[in-house]
Amino acid sequence: MAARRRIDIAEGRAALAAWRAGEVPRAVTAMAVRFTLEELSARVPGNSVEVRVPPFGVTQCIAGPRHTRGTPPNVVECDAGTWLALVTGQTNWADAVERGAVAASGLRADLSEQLPL
């Protein structure tokens, strides 16, 4: 099943382009984060990994065992700037994890094959 889109693709791409261009209002960053989370779940649907970018959004992705209660076994969490740098290719997964900019726990919580988008 395809992920349900809440953000228009053209608006999401525009927000992401604006973020890449430089300083943007918080609302634009929020839209860029939410759009890219939607894009991730559309490209690799599933429920085995939860990706959190507080305070802007969360999604589940990657096929595998479904999580239904409590803390998920596979969690990726980072701030908005790190997330957008990962999805745009400005930083790579291994570097972000090594310097502690990304918290990734669980056997499936490695997004290096999915990023950049």
Tab-separated table of N, CA, C and O in Angstrom, residues 21-91:
chain	number	residue	atom	x	y	z
A	21	ALA	N	18.813	26.038	-0.330
A	21	ALA	CA	19.322	27.345	-0.743
A	21	ALA	C	19.823	28.188	0.430
A	21	ALA	O	20.589	29.122	0.237
A	22	GLY	N	19.398	27.881	1.635
A	22	GLY	CA	19.884	28.648	2.783
A	22	GLY	C	18.848	28.856	3.851
A	22	GLY	O	17.909	28.084	3.987
A	23	GLU	N	19.003	29.910	4.636
A	23	GLU	CA	18.133	30.226	5.765
A	23	GLU	C	16.662	30.282	5.343
A	23	GLU	O	16.323	30.979	4.392
A	24	VAL	N	15.844	29.529	6.042
A	24	VAL	CA	14.410	29.515	5.745
A	24	VAL	C	13.621	29.560	7.059
A	24	VAL	O	14.134	29.189	8.108
A	25	PRO	N	12.378	29.998	6.986
A	25	PRO	CA	11.542	29.987	8.189
A	25	PRO	C	11.315	28.555	8.688
A	25	PRO	O	11.393	27.586	7.926
A	26	ARG	N	11.010	28.452	9.960
A	26	ARG	CA	10.760	27.152	10.593
A	26	ARG	C	9.679	26.366	9.860
A	26	ARG	O	9.789	25.148	9.704
A	27	ALA	N	8.645	27.028	9.380
A	27	ALA	CA	7.551	26.347	8.683
A	27	ALA	C	8.035	25.679	7.398
A	27	ALA	O	7.549	24.603	7.030
A	28	VAL	N	8.981	26.281	6.719
A	28	VAL	CA	9.522	25.695	5.489
A	28	VAL	C	10.365	24.462	5.829
A	28	VAL	O	10.276	23.427	5.164
A	29	THR	N	11.164	24.572	6.879
A	29	THR	CA	11.942	23.415	7.328
A	29	THR	C	11.011	22.280	7.705
A	29	THR	O	11.241	21.126	7.339
A	30	ALA	N	9.942	22.594	8.433
A	30	ALA	CA	8.976	21.573	8.838
A	30	ALA	C	8.370	20.882	7.621
A	30	ALA	O	8.247	19.652	7.592
A	31	MET	N	7.998	21.657	6.619
A	31	MET	CA	7.412	21.065	5.414
A	31	MET	C	8.428	20.191	4.694
A	31	MET	O	8.091	19.101	4.225
A	32	ALA	N	9.669	20.629	4.606
A	32	ALA	CA	10.711	19.843	3.947
A	32	ALA	C	10.929	18.515	4.673
A	32	ALA	O	11.044	17.462	4.040
A	33	VAL	N	10.963	18.556	5.999
A	33	VAL	CA	11.133	17.330	6.789
A	33	VAL	C	9.947	16.396	6.566
A	33	VAL	O	10.121	15.203	6.273
A	34	ARG	N	8.752	16.909	6.702
A	34	ARG	CA	7.557	16.061	6.546
A	34	ARG	C	7.467	15.482	5.142
A	34	ARG	O	7.117	14.313	4.973
A	35	PHE	N	7.768	16.282	4.146
A	35	PHE	CA	7.755	15.799	2.771
A	35	PHE	C	8.754	14.661	2.589
A	35	PHE	O	8.444	13.627	1.985
A	36	THR	N	9.968	14.814	3.088
A	36	THR	CA	10.982	13.779	2.898
A	36	THR	C	10.667	12.518	3.701
A	36	THR	O	10.987	11.412	3.258
A	37	LEU	N	10.032	12.667	4.855
A	37	LEU	CA	9.585	11.485	5.589
A	37	LEU	C	8.517	10.740	4.800
A	37	LEU	O	8.529	9.503	4.721
A	38	GLU	N	7.594	11.481	4.197
A	38	GLU	CA	6.583	10.851	3.344
A	38	GLU	C	7.237	10.153	2.159
A	38	GLU	O	6.850	9.049	1.780
A	39	GLU	N	8.224	10.803	1.568
A	39	GLU	CA	8.928	10.239	0.417
A	39	GLU	C	9.651	8.953	0.806
A	39	GLU	O	9.626	7.972	0.069
A	40	LEU	N	10.292	8.949	1.961
A	40	LEU	CA	10.971	7.743	2.440
A	40	LEU	C	9.985	6.591	2.582
A	40	LEU	O	10.232	5.490	2.096
A	41	SER	N	8.853	6.845	3.233
A	41	SER	CA	7.888	5.763	3.438
A	41	SER	C	7.227	5.328	2.133
A	41	SER	O	6.802	4.191	2.002
A	42	ALA	N	7.171	6.218	1.142
A	42	ALA	CA	6.643	5.837	-0.171
A	42	ALA	C	7.641	4.956	-0.926
A	42	ALA	O	7.247	4.023	-1.629
A	43	ARG	N	8.921	5.249	-0.774
A	43	ARG	CA	9.950	4.495	-1.497
A	43	ARG	C	10.263	3.152	-0.866
A	43	ARG	O	10.589	2.192	-1.568
A	44	VAL	N	10.228	3.080	0.463
A	44	VAL	CA	10.501	1.827	1.173
A	44	VAL	C	9.399	1.591	2.208
A	44	VAL	O	9.604	1.774	3.403
A	45	PRO	N	8.212	1.203	1.724
A	45	PRO	CA	7.085	1.024	2.630
A	45	PRO	C	7.314	-0.128	3.612
A	45	PRO	O	8.046	-1.065	3.322
A	46	GLY	N	6.689	0.008	4.746
A	46	GLY	CA	6.768	-1.026	5.767
A	46	GLY	C	6.588	-0.425	7.140
A	46	GLY	O	6.336	0.773	7.285
A	47	ASN	N	6.734	-1.283	8.136
A	47	ASN	CA	6.519	-0.845	9.512
A	47	ASN	C	7.591	-1.333	10.467
A	47	ASN	O	7.375	-1.347	11.673
A	48	SER	N	8.754	-1.716	9.964
A	48	SER	CA	9.744	-2.281	10.879
A	48	SER	C	10.706	-1.248	11.462
A	48	SER	O	11.363	-1.523	12.456
A	49	VAL	N	10.805	-0.060	10.857
A	49	VAL	CA	11.698	0.985	11.361
A	49	VAL	C	10.909	2.272	11.545
A	49	VAL	O	10.158	2.674	10.659
A	50	GLU	N	11.087	2.896	12.691
A	50	GLU	CA	10.453	4.179	12.940
A	50	GLU	C	11.516	5.270	12.825
A	50	GLU	O	12.556	5.192	13.479
A	51	VAL	N	11.252	6.258	11.994
A	51	VAL	CA	12.175	7.375	11.794
A	51	VAL	C	11.545	8.612	12.433
A	51	VAL	O	10.449	9.014	12.062
A	52	ARG	N	12.269	9.196	13.369
A	52	ARG	CA	11.770	10.363	14.119
A	52	ARG	C	12.659	11.575	13.859
A	52	ARG	O	13.876	11.495	13.978
A	53	VAL	N	11.997	12.686	13.530
A	53	VAL	CA	12.692	13.965	13.366
A	53	VAL	C	11.914	14.987	14.191
A	53	VAL	O	11.079	15.721	13.677
A	54	PRO	N	12.156	14.986	15.514
A	54	PRO	CA	11.393	15.895	16.365
A	54	PRO	C	11.788	17.348	16.139
A	54	PRO	O	12.955	17.612	15.839
A	55	PRO	N	10.876	18.251	16.263
A	55	PRO	CA	9.461	18.081	16.574
A	55	PRO	C	8.579	17.980	15.332
A	55	PRO	O	7.367	18.088	15.419
A	56	PHE	N	9.186	17.761	14.168
A	56	PHE	CA	8.446	17.903	12.921
A	56	PHE	C	7.705	16.676	12.421
A	56	PHE	O	6.680	16.810	11.771
A	57	GLY	N	8.225	15.494	12.656
A	57	GLY	CA	7.516	14.348	12.116
A	57	GLY	C	8.131	13.016	12.467
A	57	GLY	O	9.228	12.914	13.003
A	58	VAL	N	7.366	11.976	12.121
A	58	VAL	CA	7.761	10.587	12.335
A	58	VAL	C	7.111	9.755	11.242
A	58	VAL	O	6.029	10.096	10.749
A	59	THR	N	7.795	8.704	10.841
A	59	THR	CA	7.210	7.779	9.871
A	59	THR	C	7.720	6.382	10.158
A	59	THR	O	8.708	6.204	10.875
A	60	GLN	N	7.025	5.425	9.609
A	60	GLN	CA	7.499	4.047	9.654
A	60	GLN	C	7.796	3.610	8.233
A	60	GLN	O	7.111	4.018	7.293
A	61	CYS	N	8.829	2.791	8.085
A	61	CYS	CA	9.244	2.354	6.756
A	61	CYS	C	9.943	1.013	6.854
A	61	CYS	O	10.146	0.493	7.946
A	62	ILE	N	10.315	0.484	5.744
A	62	ILE	CA	11.072	-0.750	5.558
A	62	ILE	C	10.249	-1.977	5.962
A	62	ILE	O	9.779	-2.089	7.096
A	63	ALA	N	10.099	-2.855	4.999
A	63	ALA	CA	9.343	-4.092	5.226
A	63	ALA	C	10.029	-4.949	6.283
A	63	ALA	O	11.248	-4.943	6.418
A	64	GLY	N	9.231	-5.672	7.018
A	64	GLY	CA	9.742	-6.552	8.063
A	64	GLY	C	8.699	-6.693	9.147
A	64	GLY	O	7.535	-6.325	8.951
A	65	PRO	N	9.126	-7.195	10.301
A	65	PRO	CA	8.178	-7.387	11.393
A	65	PRO	C	7.506	-6.073	11.789
A	65	PRO	O	8.174	-5.046	11.923
A	66	ARG	N	6.202	-6.109	11.955
A	66	ARG	CA	5.436	-4.923	12.305
A	66	ARG	C	5.495	-4.696	13.809
A	66	ARG	O	5.322	-5.608	14.593
A	67	HIS	N	5.706	-3.457	14.176
A	67	HIS	CA	5.717	-3.060	15.584
A	67	HIS	C	4.355	-2.475	15.933
A	67	HIS	O	3.816	-1.676	15.183
A	68	THR	N	3.783	-2.867	17.086
A	68	THR	CA	2.453	-2.368	17.428
A	68	THR	C	2.342	-1.701	18.793
A	68	THR	O	1.445	-0.898	18.981
A	69	ARG	N	3.202	-2.004	19.749
A	69	ARG	CA	3.063	-1.418	21.082
A	69	ARG	C	4.413	-1.076	21.700
A	69	ARG	O	5.396	-1.727	21.454
A	70	GLY	N	4.401	-0.048	22.538
A	70	GLY	CA	5.610	0.322	23.261
A	70	GLY	C	6.673	0.926	22.369
A	70	GLY	O	6.401	1.387	21.277
A	71	THR	N	7.899	0.905	22.849
A	71	THR	CA	9.013	1.473	22.098
A	71	THR	C	9.376	0.520	20.961
A	71	THR	O	9.606	-0.658	21.193
A	72	PRO	N	9.454	1.022	19.746
A	72	PRO	CA	9.801	0.165	18.615
A	72	PRO	C	11.223	-0.390	18.758
A	72	PRO	O	12.096	0.282	19.311
A	73	PRO	N	11.479	-1.590	18.241
A	73	PRO	CA	12.822	-2.163	18.346
A	73	PRO	C	13.827	-1.524	17.385
A	73	PRO	O	15.033	-1.617	17.600
A	74	ASN	N	13.347	-0.880	16.325
A	74	ASN	CA	14.223	-0.257	15.335
A	74	ASN	C	13.840	1.209	15.198
A	74	ASN	O	12.808	1.542	14.626
A	75	VAL	N	14.690	2.081	15.724
A	75	VAL	CA	14.384	3.513	15.752
A	75	VAL	C	15.579	4.304	15.223
A	75	VAL	O	16.724	4.025	15.570
A	76	VAL	N	15.264	5.291	14.390
A	76	VAL	CA	16.256	6.253	13.914
A	76	VAL	C	15.747	7.624	14.345
A	76	VAL	O	14.585	7.949	14.123
A	77	GLU	N	16.610	8.422	14.969
A	77	GLU	CA	16.201	9.755	15.404
A	77	GLU	C	17.327	10.751	15.181
A	77	GLU	O	18.499	10.451	15.442
A	78	CYS	N	16.950	11.927	14.683
A	78	CYS	CA	17.919	13.005	14.496
A	78	CYS	C	17.182	14.333	14.394
A	78	CYS	O	15.957	14.367	14.282
A	79	ASP	N	17.938	15.419	14.409
A	79	ASP	CA	17.336	16.741	14.276
A	79	ASP	C	17.048	17.025	12.801
A	79	ASP	O	17.509	16.320	11.901
A	80	ALA	N	16.300	18.087	12.554
A	80	ALA	CA	15.858	18.417	11.199
A	80	ALA	C	17.028	18.706	10.255
A	80	ALA	O	17.037	18.250	9.107
A	81	GLY	N	18.003	19.458	10.724
A	81	GLY	CA	19.139	19.785	9.871
A	81	GLY	C	19.915	18.549	9.435
A	81	GLY	O	20.296	18.417	8.268
A	82	THR	N	20.123	17.638	10.368
A	82	THR	CA	20.824	16.395	10.044
A	82	THR	C	20.011	15.563	9.068
A	82	THR	O	20.534	15.041	8.087
A	83	TRP	N	18.707	15.447	9.330
A	83	TRP	CA	17.844	14.660	8.453
A	83	TRP	C	17.871	15.202	7.018
A	83	TRP	O	18.051	14.449	6.065
A	84	LEU	N	17.703	16.495	6.882
A	84	LEU	CA	17.676	17.081	5.538
A	84	LEU	C	19.042	16.975	4.858
A	84	LEU	O	19.111	16.772	3.644
A	85	ALA	N	20.108	17.066	5.626
A	85	ALA	CA	21.442	16.868	5.046
A	85	ALA	C	21.610	15.420	4.574
A	85	ALA	O	22.223	15.175	3.535
A	86	LEU	N	21.061	14.476	5.304
A	86	LEU	CA	21.124	13.069	4.895
A	86	LEU	C	20.324	12.815	3.618
A	86	LEU	O	20.810	12.171	2.694
A	87	VAL	N	19.095	13.320	3.571
A	87	VAL	CA	18.248	13.022	2.409
A	87	VAL	C	18.710	13.746	1.149
A	87	VAL	O	18.429	13.290	0.049
A	88	THR	N	19.422	14.842	1.304
A	88	THR	CA	19.914	15.576	0.136
A	88	THR	C	21.339	15.172	-0.258
A	88	THR	O	21.853	15.667	-1.252
A	89	GLY	N	21.964	14.327	0.531
A	89	GLY	CA	23.312	13.883	0.215
A	89	GLY	C	24.411	14.814	0.673
A	89	GLY	O	25.574	14.633	0.310
A	90	GLN	N	24.075	15.797	1.485
A	90	GLN	CA	25.091	16.724	2.002
A	90	GLN	C	25.953	16.077	3.074
A	90	GLN	O	27.045	16.560	3.364
A	91	THR	N	25.449	15.014	3.678
A	91	THR	CA	26.225	14.215	4.622
A	91	THR	C	25.845	12.766	4.394
A	91	THR	O	24.777	12.484	3.869
